PDB file of C-alpha atoms and ligand atoms in Angstrom:
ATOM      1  CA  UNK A   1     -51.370   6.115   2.558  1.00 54.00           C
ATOM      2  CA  UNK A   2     -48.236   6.476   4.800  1.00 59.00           C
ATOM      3  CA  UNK A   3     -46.888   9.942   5.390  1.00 69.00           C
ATOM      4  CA  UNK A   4     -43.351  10.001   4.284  1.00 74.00           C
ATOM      5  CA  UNK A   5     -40.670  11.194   6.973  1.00 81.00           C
ATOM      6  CA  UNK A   6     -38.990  14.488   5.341  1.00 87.00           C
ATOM      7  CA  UNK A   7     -35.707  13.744   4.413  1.00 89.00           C
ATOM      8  CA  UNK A   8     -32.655  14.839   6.479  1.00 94.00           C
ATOM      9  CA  UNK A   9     -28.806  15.474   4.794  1.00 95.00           C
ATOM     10  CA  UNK A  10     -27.644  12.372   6.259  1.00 95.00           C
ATOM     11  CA  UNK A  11     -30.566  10.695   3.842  1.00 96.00           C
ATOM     12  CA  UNK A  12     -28.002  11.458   1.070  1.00 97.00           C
ATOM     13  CA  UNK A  13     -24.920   9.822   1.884  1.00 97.00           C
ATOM     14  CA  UNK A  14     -25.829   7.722  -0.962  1.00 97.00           C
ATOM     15  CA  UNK A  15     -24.305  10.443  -3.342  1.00 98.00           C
ATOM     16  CA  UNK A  16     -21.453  10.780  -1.027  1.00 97.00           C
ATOM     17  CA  UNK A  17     -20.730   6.754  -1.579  1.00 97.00           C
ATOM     18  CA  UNK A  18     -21.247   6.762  -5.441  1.00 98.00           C
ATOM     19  CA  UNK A  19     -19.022   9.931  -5.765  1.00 98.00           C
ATOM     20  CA  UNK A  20     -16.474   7.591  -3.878  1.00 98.00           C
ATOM     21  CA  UNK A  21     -16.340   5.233  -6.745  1.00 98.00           C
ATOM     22  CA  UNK A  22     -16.539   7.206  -9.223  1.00 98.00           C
ATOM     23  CA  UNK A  23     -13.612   9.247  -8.172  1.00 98.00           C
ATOM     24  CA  UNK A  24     -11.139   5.857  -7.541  1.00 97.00           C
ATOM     25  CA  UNK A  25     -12.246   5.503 -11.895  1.00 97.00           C
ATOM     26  CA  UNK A  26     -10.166   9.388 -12.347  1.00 97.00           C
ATOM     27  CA  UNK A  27      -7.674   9.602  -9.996  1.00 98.00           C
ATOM     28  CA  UNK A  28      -6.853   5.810  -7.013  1.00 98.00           C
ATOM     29  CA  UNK A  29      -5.462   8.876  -4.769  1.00 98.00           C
ATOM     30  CA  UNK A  30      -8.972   9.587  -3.677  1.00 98.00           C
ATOM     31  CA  UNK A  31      -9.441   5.988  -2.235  1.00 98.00           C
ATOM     32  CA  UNK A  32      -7.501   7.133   0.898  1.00 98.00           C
ATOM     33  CA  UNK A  33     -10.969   8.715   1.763  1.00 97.00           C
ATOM     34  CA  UNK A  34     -12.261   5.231   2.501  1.00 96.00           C
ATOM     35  CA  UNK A  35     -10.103   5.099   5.795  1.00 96.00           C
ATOM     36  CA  UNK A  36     -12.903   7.216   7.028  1.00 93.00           C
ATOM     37  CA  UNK A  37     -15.940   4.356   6.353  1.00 90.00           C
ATOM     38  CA  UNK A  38     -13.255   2.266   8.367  1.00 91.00           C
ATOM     39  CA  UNK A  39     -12.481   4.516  11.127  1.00 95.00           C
ATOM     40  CA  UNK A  40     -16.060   6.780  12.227  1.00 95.00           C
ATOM     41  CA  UNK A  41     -18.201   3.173  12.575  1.00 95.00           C
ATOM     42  CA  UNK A  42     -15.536   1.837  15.273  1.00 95.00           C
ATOM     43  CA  UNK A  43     -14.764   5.246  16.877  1.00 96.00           C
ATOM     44  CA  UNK A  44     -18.612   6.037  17.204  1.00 95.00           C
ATOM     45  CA  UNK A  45     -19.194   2.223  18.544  1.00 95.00           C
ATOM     46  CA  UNK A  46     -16.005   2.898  20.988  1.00 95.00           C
ATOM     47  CA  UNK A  47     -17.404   6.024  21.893  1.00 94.00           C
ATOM     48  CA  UNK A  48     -20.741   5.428  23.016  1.00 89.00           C
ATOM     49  CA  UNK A  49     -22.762   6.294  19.277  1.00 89.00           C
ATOM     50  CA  UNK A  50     -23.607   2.076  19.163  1.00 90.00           C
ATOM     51  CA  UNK A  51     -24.621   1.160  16.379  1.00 91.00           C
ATOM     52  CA  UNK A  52     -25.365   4.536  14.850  1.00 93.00           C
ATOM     53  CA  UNK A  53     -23.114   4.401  11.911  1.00 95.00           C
ATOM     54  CA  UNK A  54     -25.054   1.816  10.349  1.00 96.00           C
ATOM     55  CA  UNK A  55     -28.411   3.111  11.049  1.00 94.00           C
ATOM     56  CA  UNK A  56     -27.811   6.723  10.253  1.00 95.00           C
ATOM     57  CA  UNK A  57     -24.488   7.528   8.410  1.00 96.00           C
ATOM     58  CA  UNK A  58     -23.760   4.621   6.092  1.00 97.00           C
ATOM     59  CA  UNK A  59     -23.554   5.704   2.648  1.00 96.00           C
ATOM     60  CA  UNK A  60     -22.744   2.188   0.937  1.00 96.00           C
ATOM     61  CA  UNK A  61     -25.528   0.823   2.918  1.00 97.00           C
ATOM     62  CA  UNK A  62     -27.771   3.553   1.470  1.00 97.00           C
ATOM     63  CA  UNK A  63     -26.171   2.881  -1.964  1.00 97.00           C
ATOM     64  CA  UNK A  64     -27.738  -0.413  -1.628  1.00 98.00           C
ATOM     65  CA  UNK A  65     -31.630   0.690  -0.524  1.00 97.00           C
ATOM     66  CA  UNK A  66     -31.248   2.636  -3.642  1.00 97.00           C
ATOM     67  CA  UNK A  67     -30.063   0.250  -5.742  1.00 97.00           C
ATOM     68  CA  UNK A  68     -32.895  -2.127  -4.543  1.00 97.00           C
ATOM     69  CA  UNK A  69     -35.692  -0.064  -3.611  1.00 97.00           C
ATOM     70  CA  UNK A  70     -35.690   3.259  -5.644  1.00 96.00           C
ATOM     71  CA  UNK A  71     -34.369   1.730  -8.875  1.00 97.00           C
ATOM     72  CA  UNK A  72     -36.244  -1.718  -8.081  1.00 97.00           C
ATOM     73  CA  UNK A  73     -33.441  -3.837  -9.164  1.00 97.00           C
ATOM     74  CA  UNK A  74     -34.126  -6.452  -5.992  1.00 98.00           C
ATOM     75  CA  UNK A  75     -35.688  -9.357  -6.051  1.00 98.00           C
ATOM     76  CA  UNK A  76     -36.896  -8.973  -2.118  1.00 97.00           C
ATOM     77  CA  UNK A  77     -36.229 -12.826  -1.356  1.00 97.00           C
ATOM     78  CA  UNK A  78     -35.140 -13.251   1.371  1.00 97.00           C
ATOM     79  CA  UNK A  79     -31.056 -14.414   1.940  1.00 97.00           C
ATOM     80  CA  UNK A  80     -30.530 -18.105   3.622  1.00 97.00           C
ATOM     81  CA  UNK A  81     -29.947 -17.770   7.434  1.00 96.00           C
ATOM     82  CA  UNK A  82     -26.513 -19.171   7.122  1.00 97.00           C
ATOM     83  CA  UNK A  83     -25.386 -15.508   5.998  1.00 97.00           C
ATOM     84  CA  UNK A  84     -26.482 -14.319   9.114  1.00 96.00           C
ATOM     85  CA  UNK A  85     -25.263 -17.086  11.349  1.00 97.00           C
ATOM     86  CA  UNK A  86     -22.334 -16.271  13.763  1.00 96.00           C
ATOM     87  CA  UNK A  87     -19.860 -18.913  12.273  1.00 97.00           C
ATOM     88  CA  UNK A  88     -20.535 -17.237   8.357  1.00 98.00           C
ATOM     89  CA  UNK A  89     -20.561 -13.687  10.183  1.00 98.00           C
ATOM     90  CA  UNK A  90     -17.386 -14.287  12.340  1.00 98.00           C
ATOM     91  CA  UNK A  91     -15.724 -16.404   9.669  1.00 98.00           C
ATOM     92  CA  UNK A  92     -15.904 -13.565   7.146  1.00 98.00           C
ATOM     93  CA  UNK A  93     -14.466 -11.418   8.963  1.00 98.00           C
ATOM     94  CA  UNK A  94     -11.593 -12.784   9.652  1.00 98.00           C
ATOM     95  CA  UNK A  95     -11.774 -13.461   5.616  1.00 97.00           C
ATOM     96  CA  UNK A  96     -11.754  -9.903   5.555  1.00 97.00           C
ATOM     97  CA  UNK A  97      -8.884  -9.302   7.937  1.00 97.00           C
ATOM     98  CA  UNK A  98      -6.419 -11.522   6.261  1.00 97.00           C
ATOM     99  CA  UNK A  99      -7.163  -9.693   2.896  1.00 96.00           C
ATOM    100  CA  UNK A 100      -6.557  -6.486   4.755  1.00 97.00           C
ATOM    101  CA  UNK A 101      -3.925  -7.486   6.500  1.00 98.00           C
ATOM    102  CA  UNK A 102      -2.185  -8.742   3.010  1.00 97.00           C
ATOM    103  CA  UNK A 103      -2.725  -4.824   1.914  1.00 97.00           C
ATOM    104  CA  UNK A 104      -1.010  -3.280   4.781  1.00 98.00           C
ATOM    105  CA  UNK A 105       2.150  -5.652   4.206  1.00 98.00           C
ATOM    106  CA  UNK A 106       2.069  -4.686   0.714  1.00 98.00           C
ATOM    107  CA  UNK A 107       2.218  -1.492   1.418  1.00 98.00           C
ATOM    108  CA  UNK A 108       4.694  -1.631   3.540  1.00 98.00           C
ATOM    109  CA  UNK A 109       7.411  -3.649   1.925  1.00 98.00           C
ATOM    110  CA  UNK A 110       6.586  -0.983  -1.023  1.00 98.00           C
ATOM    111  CA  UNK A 111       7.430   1.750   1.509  1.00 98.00           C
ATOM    112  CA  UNK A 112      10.791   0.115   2.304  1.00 98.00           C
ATOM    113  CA  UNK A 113      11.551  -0.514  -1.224  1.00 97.00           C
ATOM    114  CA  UNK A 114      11.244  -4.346  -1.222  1.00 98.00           C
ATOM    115  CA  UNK A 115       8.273  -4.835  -3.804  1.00 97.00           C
ATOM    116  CA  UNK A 116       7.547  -2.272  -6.558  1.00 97.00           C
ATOM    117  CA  UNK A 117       4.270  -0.300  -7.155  1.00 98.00           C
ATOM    118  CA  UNK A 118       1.470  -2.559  -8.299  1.00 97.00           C
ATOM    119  CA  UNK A 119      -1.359  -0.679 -10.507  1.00 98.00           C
ATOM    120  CA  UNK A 120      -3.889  -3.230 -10.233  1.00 98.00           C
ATOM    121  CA  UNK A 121      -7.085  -3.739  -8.026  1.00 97.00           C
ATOM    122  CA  UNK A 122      -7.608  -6.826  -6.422  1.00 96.00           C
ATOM    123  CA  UNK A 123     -10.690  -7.378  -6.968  1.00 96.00           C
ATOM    124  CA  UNK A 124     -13.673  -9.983  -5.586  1.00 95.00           C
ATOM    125  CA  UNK A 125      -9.996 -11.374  -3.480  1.00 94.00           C
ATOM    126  CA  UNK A 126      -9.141 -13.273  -6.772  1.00 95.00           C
ATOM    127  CA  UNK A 127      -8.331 -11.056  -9.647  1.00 94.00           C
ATOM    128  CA  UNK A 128      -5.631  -8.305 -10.489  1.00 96.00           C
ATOM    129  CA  UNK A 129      -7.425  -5.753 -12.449  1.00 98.00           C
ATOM    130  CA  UNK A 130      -5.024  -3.477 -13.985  1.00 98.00           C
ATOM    131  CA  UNK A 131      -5.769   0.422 -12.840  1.00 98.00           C
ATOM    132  CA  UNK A 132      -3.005   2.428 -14.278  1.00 97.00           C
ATOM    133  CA  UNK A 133      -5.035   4.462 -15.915  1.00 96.00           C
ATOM    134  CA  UNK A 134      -6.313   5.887 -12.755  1.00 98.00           C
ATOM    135  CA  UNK A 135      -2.703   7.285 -11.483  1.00 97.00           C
ATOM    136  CA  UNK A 136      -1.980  10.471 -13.511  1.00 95.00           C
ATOM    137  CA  UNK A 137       0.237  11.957 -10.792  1.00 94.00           C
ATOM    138  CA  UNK A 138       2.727  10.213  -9.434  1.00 95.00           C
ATOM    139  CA  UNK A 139       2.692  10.339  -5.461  1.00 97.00           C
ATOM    140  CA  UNK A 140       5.073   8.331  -2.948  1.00 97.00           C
ATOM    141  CA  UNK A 141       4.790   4.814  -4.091  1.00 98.00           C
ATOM    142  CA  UNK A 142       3.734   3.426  -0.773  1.00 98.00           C
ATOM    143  CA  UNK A 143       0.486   6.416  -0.571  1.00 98.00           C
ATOM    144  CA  UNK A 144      -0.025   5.106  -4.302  1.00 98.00           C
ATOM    145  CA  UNK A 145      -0.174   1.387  -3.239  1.00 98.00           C
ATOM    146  CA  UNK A 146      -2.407   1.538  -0.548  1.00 98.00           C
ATOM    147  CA  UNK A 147      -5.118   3.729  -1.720  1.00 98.00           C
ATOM    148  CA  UNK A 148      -5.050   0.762  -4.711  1.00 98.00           C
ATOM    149  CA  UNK A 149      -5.313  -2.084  -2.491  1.00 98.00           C
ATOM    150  CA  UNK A 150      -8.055   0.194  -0.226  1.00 98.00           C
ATOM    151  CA  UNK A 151     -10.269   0.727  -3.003  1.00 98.00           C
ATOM    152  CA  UNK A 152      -9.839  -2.613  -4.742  1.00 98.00           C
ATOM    153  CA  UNK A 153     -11.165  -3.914  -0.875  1.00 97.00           C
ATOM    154  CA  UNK A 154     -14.072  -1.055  -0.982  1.00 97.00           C
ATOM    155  CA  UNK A 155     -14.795  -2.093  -4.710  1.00 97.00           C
ATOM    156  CA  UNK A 156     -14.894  -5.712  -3.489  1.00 98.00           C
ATOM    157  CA  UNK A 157     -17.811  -5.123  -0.939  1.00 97.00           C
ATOM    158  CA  UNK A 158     -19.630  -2.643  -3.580  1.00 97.00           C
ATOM    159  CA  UNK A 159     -19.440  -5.597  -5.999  1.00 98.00           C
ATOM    160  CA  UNK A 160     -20.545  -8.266  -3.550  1.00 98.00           C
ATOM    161  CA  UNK A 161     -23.290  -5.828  -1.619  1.00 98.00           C
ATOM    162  CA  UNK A 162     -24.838  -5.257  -5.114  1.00 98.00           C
ATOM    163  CA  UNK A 163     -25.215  -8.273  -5.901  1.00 98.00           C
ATOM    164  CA  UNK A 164     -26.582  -9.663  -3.186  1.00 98.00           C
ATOM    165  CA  UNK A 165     -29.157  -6.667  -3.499  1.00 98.00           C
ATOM    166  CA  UNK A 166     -30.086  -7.800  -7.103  1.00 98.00           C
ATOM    167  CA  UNK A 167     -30.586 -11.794  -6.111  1.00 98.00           C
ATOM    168  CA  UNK A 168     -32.227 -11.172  -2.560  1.00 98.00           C
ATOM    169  CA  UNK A 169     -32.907  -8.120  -0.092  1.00 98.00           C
ATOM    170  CA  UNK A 170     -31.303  -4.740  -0.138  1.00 97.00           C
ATOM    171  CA  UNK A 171     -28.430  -4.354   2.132  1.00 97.00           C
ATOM    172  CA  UNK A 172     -28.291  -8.598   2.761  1.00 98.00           C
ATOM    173  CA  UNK A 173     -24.799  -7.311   2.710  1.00 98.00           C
ATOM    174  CA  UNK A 174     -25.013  -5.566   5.915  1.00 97.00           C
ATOM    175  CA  UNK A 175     -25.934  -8.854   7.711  1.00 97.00           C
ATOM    176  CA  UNK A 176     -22.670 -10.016   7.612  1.00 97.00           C
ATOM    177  CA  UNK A 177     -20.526  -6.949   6.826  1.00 97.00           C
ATOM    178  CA  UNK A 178     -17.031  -7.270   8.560  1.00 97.00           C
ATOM    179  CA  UNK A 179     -17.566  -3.120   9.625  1.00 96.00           C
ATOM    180  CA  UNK A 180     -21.063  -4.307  10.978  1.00 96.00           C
ATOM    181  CA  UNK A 181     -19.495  -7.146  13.173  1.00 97.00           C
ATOM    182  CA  UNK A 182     -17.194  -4.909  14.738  1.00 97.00           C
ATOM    183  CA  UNK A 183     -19.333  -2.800  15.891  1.00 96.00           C
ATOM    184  CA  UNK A 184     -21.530  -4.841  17.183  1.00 95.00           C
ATOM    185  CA  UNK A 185     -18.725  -6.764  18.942  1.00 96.00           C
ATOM    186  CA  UNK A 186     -17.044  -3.130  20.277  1.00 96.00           C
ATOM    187  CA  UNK A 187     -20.878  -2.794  21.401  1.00 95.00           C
ATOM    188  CA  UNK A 188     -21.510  -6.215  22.815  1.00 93.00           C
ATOM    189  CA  UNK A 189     -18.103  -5.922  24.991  1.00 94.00           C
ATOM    190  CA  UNK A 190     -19.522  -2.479  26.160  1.00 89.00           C
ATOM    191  CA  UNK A 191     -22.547  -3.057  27.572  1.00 85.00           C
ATOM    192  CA  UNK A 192     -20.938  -6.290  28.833  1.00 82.00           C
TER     193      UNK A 192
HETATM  194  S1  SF4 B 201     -23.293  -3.130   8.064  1.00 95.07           S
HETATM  195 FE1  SF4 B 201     -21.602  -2.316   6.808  1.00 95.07          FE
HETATM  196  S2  SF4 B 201     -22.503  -1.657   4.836  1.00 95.07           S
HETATM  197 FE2  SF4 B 201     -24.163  -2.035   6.295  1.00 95.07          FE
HETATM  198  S3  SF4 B 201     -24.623  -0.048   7.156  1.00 95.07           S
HETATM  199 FE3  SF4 B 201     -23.113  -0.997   8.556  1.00 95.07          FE
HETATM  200  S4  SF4 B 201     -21.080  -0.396   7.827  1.00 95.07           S
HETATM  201 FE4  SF4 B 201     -22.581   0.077   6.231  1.00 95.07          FE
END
């Protein structure tokens, strides 16, 4: 049988992840700590770590490898190749720009005062899932409206990732992950 590597602490950014999401449930404040998934993977890339967010530090991809391989809850087939393909990758990701994009206007016509505070998530890009329950202290509107629409985009990709772990291979999400194609781009353009 296999020896198994010992574990290191980055092994259990897993926890890290899932505490993520379960804090967003209490208080939406705590979604601001998602910047951080958005900003290390493109600063490491930028600065010379390649891809070593993904492969090392990723706690939602870990999320997934438990989901699939610990708990058993994947079916191991393998995803069709057009989820990997450059078109599907690329055209995702600029999917996932516009709906990011979208949040940052929000956000800031809140800040100015033209739109009001919405409570909701907007969830799998299509649905307004009211949240209210999850804002017991009132904050500036516009910090308020933007850790919403950040975790309703980080709930999004849980939802999808997980999914996609359950009908084919853990982490089929990565193959096509918008944070994933950065980096790879940022790396691609380095080494160019
Ligand atoms: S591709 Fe995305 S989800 Fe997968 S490890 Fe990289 S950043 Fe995490």
């Amino acid at each position: 049988m296999a020896k198994q590597k010992p574990k290191k602490w980055n092994d259990y950014l897993w926890i890290v992840s899932a505490t993520y999401f379960t804090l967003g449930f209490f208080n939406i404040i705590f979604a601001w700590l998602g910047v951080v998934c958005f900003l290390i993977p493109l600063l490491m890339a930028i600065f010379g770590g390649g891809k070593g967010y993904c492969n090392n530090y990723c706690g939602r991809g870990q999320l997934f490898l438990q989901i699939g391989n610990t708990l058993g809850w994947s079916s191991k087939r393998v995803a069709p190749r057009w989820l990997s393909s450059k078109w599907f990758r690329n055209g995702f990701l600029v999917f996932f720009l516009f709906f990011f994009i979208q949040m940052i206007v929000l956000t800031v016509h809140v800040a100015k005062g033209l739109d009001s505070l919405h409570q909701t998530i907007h969830l799998l890009w299509t649905f307004d899932v009211p949240w209210h329950w999850a804002y017991p202290v009132a904050v500036d509107p516009w910090v308020a409206q933007f850790a919403f629409g950040l975790y309703g985009i980080m709930l999004t990709s849980l939802i999808v990732g997980v999914i996609l772990t359950v009908v084919f291979r853990p982490r089929t999400w990565c193959v096509f992950c918008p944070m994933g194609n950065m980096t790879q781009m940022i790396c691609k353009l380095k080494n160019q």
